[in-house]
Amino acid sequence: MDFGRLITAMVTPFDGDGEINWEGTSRLVDYLIEEQKSEALVVCGTTGESPTLTDEEKLRLFSFVLDKADGRCKIIAGTGTNSTRHSIHLTKEAEKIGVDGVLLVVPYYNKPNQEGLYQHFAAIAGSTSLPCILYNVPGRTSVSMSAATTLRLADIPNIVATKECASVDQITLIASACPEDFHVYTGDDSAGLATLAVGGHGIISVAGHIIGSQMSEMIQAYLSGNVKRAGELHRQLFPVFKGLFECPRPLPNPAAVKYALSLRGIDVGSVRLPLVGPDEAEAAFIEALLN
C-alpha cells in the first residue's frame, strides 16, 4: 500500500457545544483533497484530538470520512492507544468499516521498554489484514521507539510504514536499513525536505491544512530533480511550518491550525478541553503568519 507523499493528519471539526460538526467535516474533507492536494488523510490522530474522542465518535468519523472521500484519497484510521487490547479492538472495528490503513502510536504514559513496544505492535498487526503505520512521537509519549525496534517491526508484512518524529538522524537510520517497500514519513513539517533527501518517502502533515498544495509542489520539485526549486519552496514555507507550533510561545497542536483554518474561511471550531484556543497575542501572530 502506497499512501502517497503528502498525508494530512486531519483536525476534527467541532461545533459551539464541542460536539462533532458533521457538515464542517464534510467541507473539510473536500477542501483537503481538492484544494490542498492531500493524498491520504489520518482521521483521529493527534491532530484530530484523539485523546478526547470516544470510541463511538472515532468509529463514526472513520465511516463518515471514508464515505465522503469516496475513493479520492486513502483513509488512515488512528486506532493506536496505550492499551494493546483496546488498540486491537479499534483496529478490528476500523477494518470492518473499510478504511485503507491504521496509524498506531507508541503507547503513552505506561512507558514500555523496546521489547514491550515490539510485542504491542506485533500483536496489533497480527490481529488485522490492514496495512499498519507505526507512529513514534517521543515528545508526547515519553518513550521513543528505537530505530532497531522499528526495523525489526518492518519485517512484519503488514507493517508498511512509520511516522517518525524523533529526529532526522533516526529517519536516516531507518531509511538506510528498512525493506525497500517500507516507507518512512516525518511527522515534522519542517523536516519534510530533509526526510526526502535521506531516503524517506513523505510527510504526515499538520501544515498541509493550510499550505498543502505548496508542500506538494515542493515534494514534486525534489522528486523531479529540481532540488534548487524544492529548497526555495521549503524556505518560503518554513515560517508557517514552525509558526503553527511555536507562535509567540508553544501552542498545543491543533489549536493554532484550527484557528488558521478559520482565517481561511474553513470553520472547524475550537479545541476540546484540556486544550484551549489561542489567546489574543497568539491569534495576532497566526494572522500575521498567514498574511
Backbone as a ProteinNet text record, in pm:
[ID]
protein_1_A
[PRIMARY]
MDFGRLITAMVTPFDGDGEINWEGTSRLVDYLIEEQKSEALVVCGTTGESPTLTDEEKLRLFSFVLDKADGRCKIIAGTGTNSTRHSIHLTKEAEKIGVDGVLLVVPYYNKPNQEGLYQHFAAIAGSTSLPCILYNVPGRTSVSMSAATTLRLADIPNIVATKECASVDQITLIASACPEDFHVYTGDDSAGLATLAVGGHGIISVAGHIIGSQMSEMIQAYLSGNVKRAGELHRQLFPVFKGLFECPRPLPNPAAVKYALSLRGIDVGSVRLPLVGPDEAEAAFIEALLN
[TERTIARY]
84	0	88	68.4	136.5	34	53.3	-40.6	-6.9	93.5	128.9	239.6	275.3	385.2	338.4	217.8	164.7	35.7	43.4	-71.1	-103.1	-229.4	-267.2	-331.6	-280.2	-340.2	-454.4	-574.7	-691.2	-740.1	-772.1	-837.3	-978.9	-1036.3	-1176.3	-1258.6	-1347.9	-1429.6	-1531.6	-1543.1	-1642	-1734.8	-1855.3	-1947.1	-1929.7	-2017.1	-2004.3	-2022.3	-2082.9	-2102.3	-1994.3	-1895.9	-1788.6	-1823.5	-1932.8	-1970.1	-1916.4	-1902.7	-1850.5	-1945.1	-1888.1	-1962.5	-1953.1	-2057.6	-2050.9	-2052.8	-2128.8	-2127.9	-1989.5	-1929.4	-1794.3	-1692.8	-1710.9	-1621.5	-1630.5	-1750.7	-1770.9	-1699	-1714.4	-1648	-1496.4	-1447.3	-1303.6	-1242.4	-1308.1	-1256.4	-1242.9	-1345.7	-1338.3	-1222.1	-1210.1	-1105.1	-965.7	-944.2	-811.7	-774.8	-872.7	-844	-831.5	-927.9	-935.3	-842.9	-835.4	-756.4	-614.4	-598.4	-467.3	-392.9	-453.6	-385.2	-338	-411.5	-377.2	-400.1	-301.3	-312.5	-372.1	-370.1	-433	-465.1	-562.1	-599.7	-589.7	-526.4	-531	-649.7	-739.1	-858	-840.3	-859.6	-848.3	-704.9	-610.9	-474.7	-458.5	-334.3	-308.3	-375.4	-360.8	-418.4	-570.1	-626	-770.6	-822.3	-734.5	-771.2	-822.5	-754.6	-797.5	-811.6	-727.6	-744.1	-879.6	-948.3	-1075.5	-1195.9	-1172.6	-1282.2	-1319.2	-1448.6	-1493.4	-1474.8	-1478.8	-1470.5	-1584.6	-1704.8	-1819.2	-1794.2	-1739.6	-1709.1	-1602.7	-1499.6	-1393.1	-1446.3	-1524.1	-1573.2	-1668.3	-1749.5	-1838.1	-1757.5	-1651.3	-1565.1	-1496.4	-1446.1	-1382.5	-1480.2	-1602.6	-1702.1	-1742.9	-1764.5	-1809.9	-1705.7	-1580.7	-1475.2	-1448.6	-1452.3	-1433.6	-1540.4	-1666.2	-1774.4	-1758.4	-1721.8	-1708.9	-1592.8	-1482.5	-1367	-1398.9	-1476.9	-1530	-1419.4	-1309.4	-1202	-1107.2	-1127.6	-1040.1	-905.7	-897.8	-770.5	-781.6	-669.7	-668.8	-709.7	-776.4	-819.4	-749.3	-675.1	-597.7	-661.6	-699.8	-767.9	-666.5	-674.7	-591.3	-651.2	-598.3	-654.8	-558.9	-442.5	-345.2	-379.4	-360.4	-377	-263	-267.3	-165.1	-208.1	-316.3	-362.7	-362.3	-288.7	-282.1	-419.2	-493.2	-625.3	-721.1	-717	-804.6	-767	-638.4	-592.2	-636.6	-629.7	-675.3	-824.8	-901.4	-1046.4	-1077.9	-1017.1	-1043.6	-997.7	-885	-833.9	-927.7	-977.7	-1072.3	-1200	-1248.5	-1369.4	-1343.5	-1226.2	-1191.8	-1181.1	-1129.2	-1119.7	-1258.7	-1353.6	-1490.8	-1549.4	-1515.1	-1566.5	-1509.7	-1385.9	-1328.3	-1220.2	-1158.8	-1051.1	-932.8	-844.3	-731.5	-611.3	-601.9	-489.5	-511.8	-420.2	-430.2	-297	-307.2	-190.8	-185.9	-69.9	-56.1	52.5	10.7	104.2	177.2	300.5	373.5	292.2	274.5	195.6	250.2	160.8	193.8	165.5	229.4	209.5	263.3	236.1	281	426.2	493.7	638.7	693.2	647.8	703.8	847.7	921.8	1056.6	1048.6	1164	1165.1	1099.3	1118.7	1054	902.9	858.5	715.7	657.1	732.7	686.8	673.9	775.6	770.5	649.1	628.6	517.6	382.4	371.3	248.4	211.5	305.2	275.2	259.4	337.6	326.2	189.2	138	6.9	-104.4	-95.4	-198.3	-193.1	-72.6	-58.4	-109.8	-87	-131.7	-281.8	-351.6	-496.6	-573.9	-502.6	-568.8	-496.2	-569	-506	-475.7	-512.2	-489.4	-340.9	-296.6	-162.3	-152.3	-42.6	-22.6	93.6	73.3	178.3	213.1	339.9	386.9	395.8	390.5	394.5	477.5	599.6	690.4	696.7	643.8	638.9	676	806.6	850.5	815	798	759.4	622.6	539.2	405.3	392.7	474.6	455	549.8	658.3	765.7	856.8	823.6	907.9	935.8	1059.8	1094.3	1125.4	1061.6	1093	1224.6	1315.7	1446.5	1437.9	1538.6	1546.3	1552.7	1623.9	1636.9	1501.7	1419	1286.5	1198.4	1205.3	1128.2	1167.6	1297.5	1344.4	1302.3	1299.4	1252.9	1104.4	1026	883.5	859.5	949.9	934.7	937.8	985.7	986.9	850.9	756.4	619.7	546.6	490.8	443.2	344.9	251.6	152.3	187.2	308.2	359.9	439.4	380.4	429.2	499.4	491.1	547.2	561.9	633.8	642.6	632.9	567.1	567.3	665	778.3	889.2	904.4	893.8	903.7	1021.1	1109.4	1220.9	1326.2	1375.6	1481.9	1507.9	1571.5	1613.4	1721.3	1801.7	1901.2	1833	1725.4	1655.4	1590.2	1534.5	1478.8	1587	1706.9	1818.3	1853.9	1862.1	1895.9	1792.7	1664.8	1558.9	1560.1	1568	1565.2	1684.9	1795.2	1916.3	1909.2	1820.1	1823.5	1688.2	1581.4	1448.9	1427	1329.9	1295.9	1256	1276.1	1253.5	1109	1014.1	873.1	820	908.7	870.5	894	791.5	800.1	819.6	911.6	942.6	888.5	798.9	743.4	794.6	809.4	830.2	696.4	684.5	568.4	597.6	716	759.9	764.2	671.9	663.8	795.7	865.9	989.6	1101.4	1083.6	1184.4	1147.6	1044.6	997.4	1100.7	1164	1262.1	1384	1429	1541.8	1508.3	1384.6	1342.2	1351.4	1305.3	1317.2	1463.2	1547	1687.7	1761.8	1719.5	1788.8	1719.8	1621.8	1558	1421.1	1365	1228.3	1128.3	1002.4	900.5	813.9	789.3	699.1	673.2	559.1	526.1	383.5	366.2	233.1	220	135.7	148.2	34.2	69.6	-28.2	-44.9	67.3	63.5	-6.8	-22.4	-94.5	-236.7	-293.1	-424.6	-423.4	-309.6	-301.9	-219.2	-110.2	-17.7	11.5	-86.5	-65.9	-29.8	-95.8	-66.6	76.3	126.3	265.3	362.7	324.9	409.4	416.6	304.4	303	393.9	391.8	480.2	626.7	658.4	795.3	840	753.4	785.9	810.3	722.4	735.2	858.7	891.5	1012.8	1135.1	1140.9	1254.5	1260	1146	1143.2	1178.8	1150.1	1181.6	1325.1	1400.7	1540.1	1567.4	1461.4	1479.2	1500.1	1616.3	1646.6	1648.6	1697	1701.3	1561.6	1467.2	1329.3	1268.6	1295.3	1245.2	1297	1424.2	1482	1419.2	1393.9	1328.7	1190.8	1114.6	980.8	986.7	1081.1	1097.6	1124.3	1212.6	1245.5	1125.4	1044.9	925.9	822.9	809.5	708.1	754.1	883.2	940.4	876.3	850.7	787.7	651.7	576.8	447.7	468.7	564	595	620.7	707.6	747	642.7	583.6	493.7	367.7	317.4	194.9	214.2	337.3	363.6	424.1	505.6	579	504.1	431.3	360.2	452.8	399.9	491.2	541.7	469.1	513.6	447.1	498.9	442	292.2	217.5	72.8	39.2	-31.9	-56.2	-128.2	-74.6	-143.3	-273.8	-388.2	-410.6	-470.7	-448.1	-513.4	-479.3	-351.7	-310.5	-366.2	-358	-402.9	-554.2	-627	-772.3	-804.4	-731	-753.4	-712.5	-602.1	-557.9	-662.8	-724.5	-830	-947.3	-981.3	-1092	-1060.6	-933.8	-893.1	-904	-897.3	-911.7	-1058.2	-1149	-1290.3	-1336	-1254.6	-1289.4	-1324.8	-1452.7	-1499	-1486.1	-1388.6	-1370.7	-1388.3	-1429.1	-1448.8	-1317.9	-1329	-1211.9	-1175.2	-1095.7	-1046.5	-1124.1	-1119.4	-1181.8	-1083.4	-1137.6	-1055	-996.7	-872	-794.5	-717.1	-728.1	-666.5	-751.3	-688.2	-758.9	-710.5	-794.5	-758.9	-656.7	-608.9	-507.3	-560.3	-470.7	-507.7	-491.2	-510	-509.2	-374.7	-265.7	-133	-105.4	-144.2	-123.4	-207	-330.8	-417.1	-359.1	-308.5	-247.9	-125.8	-45.9	72.4	32.3	-70.8	-113.6	-168.1	-242.8	-294.9	-179.5	-78.1	36.9	113.1	120.9	192.6	131.3	0.2	-68.9	-76.3	-45.8	-51.4	87.6
-119.1	0	124.8	210.6	339.4	447	511.9	615.3	753.3	760.4	886.8	957.8	1073.3	1152.4	1254.1	1310.2	1410.8	1359.2	1331	1284.8	1394.1	1431.5	1531.4	1462.8	1494	1447.7	1542.7	1502.6	1591.6	1631.9	1761.1	1807	1751.7	1748.8	1711.7	1837.9	1872.1	1992.4	1975.6	2078	2080.6	2199.2	2186.6	2299.1	2379.6	2476.1	2562.5	2492	2372.9	2294.7	2188.3	2188.4	2090.4	1954	1945.4	1819.4	1818.1	1699	1691	1761.2	1847.1	1920.1	1840.6	1765.6	1673.9	1749.2	1857.3	1938.1	1999.7	2048	2102.7	1997.5	1875.2	1765.6	1736.5	1736.7	1713.7	1818.6	1945.1	2051.9	2041	2004.5	1993.8	1884.8	1771.4	1661.9	1705.8	1771.1	1821.3	1919	2010	2113.2	2051	1953.9	1893.7	1813.3	1748.3	1668	1755.7	1841.6	1916.5	2037.3	2110.9	2233.5	2213.3	2130.8	2114.7	1989.4	1911.1	1801.8	1688.8	1665.5	1553.6	1422	1335.2	1203.8	1100	1130.4	1046.1	1135	1090.3	1161.7	1067	1114.9	1044.3	1099.4	1011.6	1050.2	1004.2	1096.8	1067.6	1037.6	1112.4	1110.5	1217.4	1250.5	1354.3	1485.5	1524.7	1650	1645.1	1526.1	1508.5	1502.1	1528.4	1529.1	1393	1289	1153	1126.8	1186.1	1154.7	1197	1290.7	1338.2	1288.4	1199.1	1140.3	1004.3	976.1	844.6	743.7	615.8	512.4	528.6	558.5	576.3	690	801.9	913.9	876.2	805.6	765.9	677.8	577.3	484.2	554.4	646	720.2	812	872.3	956	874.1	756.8	671.5	646.2	608	574.5	697	807.7	929.8	981.7	988.9	1042.7	948	818	720.5	739.1	753.8	772.9	905.1	1010.6	1141.6	1144.8	1083.3	1081.5	1006.3	899.8	827.1	788.9	739.3	690.7	795.8	922	1028.7	1031	976.1	962.7	845.4	803.5	694.5	747.4	662.9	699.1	608.1	673.1	603.4	632.7	529.5	544.9	542	640.1	639.8	547.8	425.4	326.6	289.2	352.5	319.9	386.4	312.6	365.7	310.2	336.5	278.8	144.9	89.8	-43.6	-131.3	-239.9	-328.2	-385	-429.1	-487.4	-383.9	-263.3	-158	-123.7	-117.8	-89	-197.1	-322	-432.7	-419.8	-387.9	-371.2	-261.9	-144.1	-33.2	-66.9	-135.1	-171.9	-268.4	-365.5	-461	-391	-296.9	-223.3	-134.8	-72.7	9.3	-75.1	-196.2	-285.3	-320.7	-342.6	-371.5	-255.4	-133	-13.3	-1.9	-47.7	-48.3	53.9	106.6	204.1	139.4	224.5	174.4	133.5	183.9	151.6	209.9	179.5	232	292.4	393.4	458.7	418.6	368.5	311	384.7	464.5	545.3	459.7	499	437.6	456.5	350.8	363.5	473.1	555.5	671.1	639.8	708.5	707.9	582.8	461.9	342.5	303.8	371.4	364.1	221.8	149.3	15.6	23.8	-88.1	-93.4	-135.1	-150.9	-178.2	-312.4	-411.9	-540.5	-528.2	-449.9	-425.8	-355.3	-258.2	-188.9	-287.3	-370.7	-468.5	-559.6	-613.7	-706.7	-638.2	-511.9	-434.5	-422	-372.7	-350.2	-481.5	-581.7	-711.3	-772.9	-756.4	-811.8	-742	-610	-537.9	-576.7	-578.4	-615.8	-756.9	-845	-982.9	-999.5	-895.7	-904.2	-854.5	-803.5	-737.8	-767.1	-753.6	-760.2	-621.2	-516.6	-379.7	-343.3	-258.4	-201.4	-114.6	-129.2	-57.8	40.5	161.8	263.1	286.9	270	299.1	450.2	495.6	639.9	664.3	712.9	740	890	932.4	1075.5	1094.6	1082.7	1080.8	1206.3	1319.1	1439.7	1429.3	1337.7	1318.5	1189.9	1090.6	959.7	932.5	1007.2	993.2	874.3	792.8	680.5	694.8	669.3	672	531.3	491.5	362.3	374.5	285.7	292.6	257	298.8	260	108.3	43.5	-102.5	-170.8	-120.6	-180	-155.4	-34.9	-5.5	-98.8	-120.2	-208.4	-353.2	-393.1	-527.4	-542.6	-441	-443.4	-434.9	-369.4	-354.9	-487.9	-592.4	-725.1	-793.2	-736.3	-791	-742	-832.5	-794.1	-678.5	-670.4	-563.2	-440.2	-434.3	-308.6	-244.2	-140.5	-93.1	42	111.2	246.2	290.4	400.3	463.6	614.2	675.8	821.9	851.3	910.1	926.5	1073.5	1100.4	1238.2	1258.6	1159.4	1173.6	1268.5	1243.1	1325.8	1282.5	1369	1331.1	1223.1	1224.5	1118.7	982.3	973	844.6	807.2	904.3	878.7	822.4	879.3	833.6	688.8	655.5	518.6	419.5	454.9	363.6	351.9	466.5	465.4	391.6	389	324.4	173	118.2	-26.8	-95.8	-20.2	-82.3	-152.3	-242.3	-303.9	-197.2	-226.7	-128	-78.6	-165	-127.3	-74	-49.4	10.7	161.1	240.9	385	460.4	554.8	636.3	777.3	820	955.2	1034.1	1163.1	1250.1	1305.8	1328.5	1396.6	1541.6	1587.2	1724.9	1795.6	1887.2	1953.9	2016.7	2075.9	2145.9	2050.3	1920.4	1819.7	1747.2	1793.4	1721.5	1707.9	1817.9	1812.6	1730.2	1746.3	1666.6	1517.9	1485.1	1345.5	1284.8	1358.2	1310.1	1291.3	1384.5	1381.6	1260.4	1209.1	1094.2	962.3	967.3	844	817.7	913.4	899.2	915.4	883.8	879	1003.5	1065.9	1179.7	1236.9	1308.3	1385.3	1351.7	1325.4	1322.3	1454.5	1541.5	1685.1	1746.9	1853.4	1944.8	2066.1	2121.2	2239.7	2213.6	2086.6	2052.2	2105.1	2137.5	2201.1	2338.2	2406.2	2546.7	2565.7	2490.5	2508.8	2375.2	2287	2154.4	2156.8	2241.9	2244.2	2288.8	2384	2428.3	2320	2247.6	2137.8	2027.9	1999.5	1901.1	1944.8	2074.7	2127.4	2110.8	2134.8	2117	1971.9	1880.9	1738.6	1698	1740.2	1701.9	1764.5	1887.3	1950.2	1867.7	1824.1	1743.3	1610.9	1544.1	1413	1421.3	1534.9	1551.8	1596.8	1617	1655	1803.4	1883.5	2028.7	2064.4	2030.9	2048.6	2196.9	2280.1	2423.6	2478.5	2442.6	2490	2433	2307.1	2246.8	2322.7	2359.5	2436	2573.4	2638	2769.1	2759.1	2658.3	2640.9	2609.4	2524.3	2493.5	2620.7	2705.1	2827.6	2921.9	2925.8	3008.8	2958.6	2827.4	2767.1	2751.2	2758.9	2731.2	2813.2	2943.6	3018.5	2961.9	2909.9	2850.3	2716.4	2634.6	2508.1	2529.2	2625.1	2648.1	2727	2826.5	2917.1	2851.6	2748.9	2683.9	2610.6	2584.4	2518.1	2612.1	2705.3	2788.1	2915.3	2976.3	3101.8	3196	3291.2	3366.1	3280.3	3174.1	3069.8	2940.7	2825.1	2699.7	2688.2	2653.2	2637.7	2494.4	2422.9	2280.6	2258	2163.6	2119.5	2051.6	2082.7	2156.4	2296.1	2358.8	2487.1	2590.3	2598.4	2700.3	2671.6	2547.4	2517.8	2530.4	2502.2	2522.9	2671.5	2755.1	2898.7	2944.7	2891.9	2927.6	2888.9	2773.9	2732.6	2829.4	2878.2	2972.8	3101	3141	3260.4	3238.6	3113.1	3079	3050.9	3072.9	3051.5	2908.2	2822.9	2682.3	2668.7	2657.4	2657.6	2518.1	2502.6	2373.9	2388.4	2508	2529.8	2535	2526.3	2531.8	2391.3	2383.5	2255.6	2216.2	2089.2	2039.2	2051.1	2082.6	2078	1938.1	1929.1	2032.2	2127.8	2114.9	2214.2	2340.7	2452.3	2579.6	2647.5	2734.8	2806.2	2914.3	2978.9	3083.4	3204	3266.6	3393.2	3506.4	3629.2	3742.4	3756.7	3741.8	3755.9	3642.6	3522.1	3407.4	3420.5	3465.7	3484.9	3588.2	3697.7	3802.1	3749.2	3665.2	3606	3517.3	3433.7	3343.6	3422.7	3528.2	3613.2	3672.5	3722.4	3781	3674.4	3554.3	3445.2	3412.1	3415.4	3378.7	3492.2	3610.9	3726.2	3766.7
0	0	0	-98.4	-102.3	-68.7	43.5	88.1	31.8	-54.1	-114.2	-39.1	-90.8	-33.7	68.7	48.7	140.9	202.6	331	408.7	510.4	522.3	621.9	741.8	860.7	985.1	1017.9	983.8	980.7	1119.4	1134.7	1256.7	1261.7	1381.4	1397.6	1419.4	1327	1345.2	1458.6	1541.7	1649.1	1631.2	1684.5	1685.4	1814.3	1835.2	1952.4	2084.6	2082.3	2205.1	2223.5	2134.5	2145.7	2091.6	2015.2	1951.2	1807.7	1750.3	1613.7	1517.1	1435.5	1333.3	1203	1171.2	1057.3	925.1	918.6	796.4	774.9	885	875.4	836.6	885.1	848.5	699.4	647.4	504.6	420.9	458.8	383.9	395.1	514.1	535.5	448.2	439	357	211.4	159.2	21.3	4.3	99.5	93.4	95.6	182.9	194.1	69.8	10.7	-108.1	-232	-253.6	-378.7	-381.3	-270.7	-270.6	-218	-116	-54.1	-100.3	-188.1	-258.8	-166.5	-58.2	30.1	-43	-35	-98.4	-3.9	124.5	225.8	344.9	425.3	546.7	665.1	772.4	900.1	977.6	1017.5	1092.8	1237.8	1330.7	1473.8	1516	1459.6	1511.2	1617.6	1649	1748.5	1709.8	1582.5	1536.5	1536.4	1530.6	1540.1	1681.4	1779.7	1922.6	1969.9	1924.4	1958.5	2108.2	2195.5	2337.4	2396.2	2330.4	2384.6	2305.1	2209.5	2133	2190.6	2196.6	2240.2	2127.3	2161.5	2058.4	1958.1	2006.8	1917.2	1819	1868	1779.5	1677.5	1722.2	1629.7	1517.8	1553	1452	1354.6	1406.7	1317.4	1224.2	1277	1193.3	1084.9	1119.9	1018.7	903.5	938	837.5	756	825	759.1	659.9	703.9	617.7	500.7	526.1	418.4	310.8	352.4	256.1	181.6	253.7	191.4	92.2	126.4	35.9	-92	-80.7	-196.6	-296	-240.8	-325.8	-377.7	-342.4	-392.4	-321.7	-203.1	-132.5	-35.9	19.2	116	254.4	331.1	465.9	567.1	657.5	760.4	895.1	966.6	1094.8	1208.9	1296.3	1415.7	1520.8	1530.3	1622.8	1735.3	1739.1	1843	1974.9	2083.6	2219.4	2304.3	2434.8	2521.9	2580.1	2529.5	2566.7	2442.8	2445.9	2330.7	2296.9	2398.2	2373.4	2313.1	2366.7	2314.8	2170.4	2142.2	2006.8	1909	1951	1866.6	1839.6	1943.5	1926.3	1824	1840.5	1748.2	1606.2	1595	1463.5	1393.5	1465.7	1406	1361.6	1442.2	1405.1	1282.8	1277.8	1162.1	1035.5	1049.9	934.1	881.9	971.6	929.2	850.2	890.8	823.8	682.9	663.6	529.9	505.2	612.1	594	522.4	472.4	393	477.3	599.9	686	823.6	915.6	1052	1094	1178.8	1239.2	1385.6	1429.7	1563.3	1639.9	1736.7	1813.1	1916.5	1946.7	2057.9	2186.6	2264.9	2387.8	2479.2	2526.6	2609.3	2756.1	2842.8	2987.9	3057.5	3005.4	3078.3	3050.2	2956.1	2936.4	2919.5	2816.6	2791.5	2742.9	2761.1	2704.9	2558.6	2493.5	2349.7	2316.1	2400.4	2375.4	2389.3	2488.6	2503.9	2382.7	2328.4	2208	2091.4	2075.7	1966.7	1981.5	2099.2	2120.1	2101	2143.9	2128	1980.8	1900.5	1759.5	1683.3	1718.8	1652	1678.6	1800.4	1833.5	1755.1	1742.5	1667.3	1520.1	1463.2	1322.3	1297.1	1394.6	1379.8	1388.9	1434.8	1451.7	1329.7	1228.5	1116.5	986.3	877.8	745.6	692.4	766.4	720.8	723.3	631.3	641.8	767.8	839.1	965	951.8	1002.4	1007.5	1153.5	1187.7	1322.4	1340.1	1466.4	1493.1	1618.8	1597.5	1708.5	1734.3	1848.7	1881.4	2028.6	2059.5	2199.6	2277.8	2211	2282	2345.8	2297.4	2353	2435.2	2404.9	2468	2584.3	2592.2	2692.2	2665.3	2566.7	2526.4	2377.5	2336.5	2194.9	2147.2	2040.1	1980.8	1904.2	1928.8	1865.7	1718.3	1643.7	1502.9	1490.7	1582.6	1576.7	1593.2	1684.7	1704.9	1583.4	1527	1406.2	1292.2	1275.2	1168.4	1192.6	1316.3	1349.9	1312.4	1342.3	1310.2	1159.7	1087.9	943.2	870.2	936.6	875.6	881.6	959.1	963.4	838.2	757.4	623.5	619.1	713.2	701.8	785.7	840.1	894.3	781.5	721.6	591.9	597	711.7	716.2	861.1	878.8	1009.6	994.3	1091	1105.4	1218.1	1183.9	1278.7	1316.2	1445.6	1495	1590.2	1602.5	1696.2	1642.6	1520.7	1463.8	1321	1244.5	1109.7	1117.9	1224.1	1242.1	1246.8	1323.1	1334.1	1200.9	1132	998.6	907.8	915.6	832.6	863	991.1	1030.8	979.5	990.4	945.3	793.8	725.6	578.8	520.2	592.6	542.9	545.8	630.1	650.6	637.2	611	605.1	470.6	463.9	335.1	233.1	107.1	1	-1.1	35	28.7	161.7	256.8	384.8	375	400.2	379.4	509.6	506.2	623.6	600.3	688.9	685.1	804.9	786.6	900.8	946.8	1076.2	1130.8	1161	1123.3	1146.2	1011.7	988.8	858.8	816.7	911.2	876	836.7	865.3	827.9	699.1	629	511.4	401.9	365.7	257.4	298	420.9	469.6	469.9	503.5	504.4	365	265.2	127.4	89.1	132.9	94.2	149.9	266.5	325.7	292.1	202.6	158.3	214.4	288.9	336.6	224.3	253.8	148.7	143.7	259.3	256.7	393.9	405.3	524.3	567.8	696.6	757.4	830.9	778.1	798.7	878.3	951.5	1009.9	918.6	873.4	787.2	655.2	618.8	497.3	493.5	610.2	614.1	546.9	554.2	514.3	387.1	374.2	261.7	193.5	194.3	137.3	-10.2	-87.4	-231	-257.6	-177	-192	-145.9	-40.8	5.1	-100.5	-164.5	-272.3	-386.1	-417.7	-521.9	-483.1	-355.1	-306.6	-321.3	-281.3	-289.6	-435.3	-523.3	-663.6	-727	-686.3	-738	-700.1	-574.8	-530.4	-607.4	-619	-683.5	-831.5	-894	-1035.2	-1058.6	-949.4	-961.5	-953.2	-933.6	-923.2	-776.1	-725.7	-582.9	-546.4	-637.5	-609	-583.2	-669.7	-651.6	-524.1	-494.5	-371.5	-250.1	-252.5	-142.4	-129.1	-242.5	-239	-173.7	-213.3	-156.4	-8.1	31	173	252.9	203.9	275.9	283.6	177.2	179.4	281.2	290.9	377.3	522.1	543.7	675.9	788.3	771.6	881.2	923.3	827.1	861.8	931.9	881.1	947.6	1096.3	1126.3	1265.2	1342.7	1276.6	1346.3	1398.2	1328.7	1373.6	1506.1	1544	1671.2	1774.8	1728.6	1823.5	1859.9	1761.2	1786.3	1863	1942.7	2028.8	2143.7	2175.8	2268.7	2224.1	2262.1	2211.3	2237.3	2131.8	2140.2	2102.7	2190.9	2163.2	2030.9	1951.2	1830.8	1873.2	1811.2	1686.7	1705.4	1819.3	1844.5	1737.3	1699.5	1602.7	1464.6	1419.3	1283	1271.7	1378.3	1373.2	1358.4	1431.1	1416.2	1276.9	1226.7	1092	987.8	1003.9	912	915.1	1035.2	1044.4	968	969	894.3	744.1	701.3	559.5	522.6	616.8	589.1	603.9	665.2	689.3	837.2	866.9	1005.7	1065.5	1153.6	1223	1373.8	1419.5	1561.1	1637.1	1768.1	1853.8	1899.7	2005.1	2056.6	2181.6	2214.4	2337	2453.6	2570.4	2690.7	2708	2756.9	2826.5	2736.4	2603	2515.8	2515.2	2488.2	2474.5	2347.5	2294.1	2173.4	2199.1	2092.7	2107.8	2181.8	2260.8	2323.8	2223.2	2267.5	2175.7	2103.9	2178.1	2117.4	2019.7	2055.6	1967.4	1840	1856.2	1739.6	1644.9	1700.3	1616.5	1543.6	1611.5	1548.1	1431.1	1449.4	1343.3	1225.3	1253.1	1144.7	1064.5	1133.9	1064.6	985.6	1040.4	975.7	839.8	832.5	709.1	609.2	657.3	567.7	518.6
[MASK]
+++++++++++++++++++++++++++++++++++++++++++++++++++++++++++++++++++++++++++++++++++++++++++++++++++++++++++++++++++++++++++++++++++++++++++++++++++++++++++++++++++++++++++++++++++++++++++++++++++++++++++++++++++++++++++++++++++++++++++++++++++++++++++++++++++++++++++++++++++++++++++++++++++

